[in-house]
Amino acid sequence: MTDIEATIALFHQVVRGEEVLVREKMANHVPTQQLMVLTYIATHPGIIQRNIVELIGRKAATVSVMLKNMEQQGLIIRQIPSDNSRNKNIFVTDDGQKLAETFKATRQRVHQEMLANLSADERQQLQQLVAKVKIPS
């Protein structure tokens, strides 16, 4: 394995590890991507589907199915504004808000656990190094 392959493998391991730990601690059956979208909607009430499509880089049909599932689970509601019948504004329900808050708190605890062995200086160095990683366009 080359240095580049080993580095990318570590990135994958960290990302996958974070996802697995959060899912284990959440103990629910809502997919992680839905939880992330739910959290985003909670902080951006009234957002429209097109903005979510752009945010997560999925097809509109995929996001539509995701939102439909979230609506059926009672996590969000979609409302048609009086001034624009083409777009539906999306809001979290009380249950959705609670789940979003739980997800956010769980992720924060997992992140603290993941970085527990690093000193403050090492965390800063890691942040600086990762910030240098370029995603090709």
PDB file of C-alpha atoms in Angstrom, residues 38 41-42 44-47 74-80 88-94 96:
ATOM      1  CA  LEU A  38     -33.138  16.525   9.797  1.00  0.00           C
ATOM      2  CA  ILE A  41     -33.804  21.413   8.505  1.00  0.00           C
ATOM      3  CA  ALA A  42     -34.030  22.085  12.249  1.00  0.00           C
ATOM      4  CA  HIS A  44     -33.006  26.159   8.621  1.00  0.00           C
ATOM      5  CA  PRO A  45     -36.783  26.020   9.116  1.00  0.00           C
ATOM      6  CA  GLY A  46     -38.784  26.539   5.948  1.00  0.00           C
ATOM      7  CA  ILE A  47     -36.034  25.262   3.655  1.00  0.00           C
ATOM      8  CA  GLY A  74     -43.526  12.171  11.893  1.00  0.00           C
ATOM      9  CA  LEU A  75     -40.144  13.932  11.837  1.00  0.00           C
ATOM     10  CA  ILE A  76     -40.986  16.715   9.370  1.00  0.00           C
ATOM     11  CA  ILE A  77     -43.949  18.462   7.832  1.00  0.00           C
ATOM     12  CA  ARG A  78     -44.112  20.065   4.396  1.00  0.00           C
ATOM     13  CA  GLN A  79     -46.264  23.141   3.920  1.00  0.00           C
ATOM     14  CA  ILE A  80     -47.248  24.886   0.717  1.00  0.00           C
ATOM     15  CA  LYS A  88     -43.079  23.255  -0.145  1.00  0.00           C
ATOM     16  CA  ASN A  89     -41.438  24.669   2.952  1.00  0.00           C
ATOM     17  CA  ILE A  90     -40.070  21.969   5.233  1.00  0.00           C
ATOM     18  CA  PHE A  91     -40.173  22.140   9.020  1.00  0.00           C
ATOM     19  CA  VAL A  92     -39.279  19.675  11.764  1.00  0.00           C
ATOM     20  CA  THR A  93     -41.953  18.432  14.121  1.00  0.00           C
ATOM     21  CA  ASP A  94     -41.476  18.327  17.883  1.00  0.00           C
ATOM     22  CA  GLY A  96     -38.023  15.642  14.741  1.00  0.00           C
TER      23      GLY A  96
END
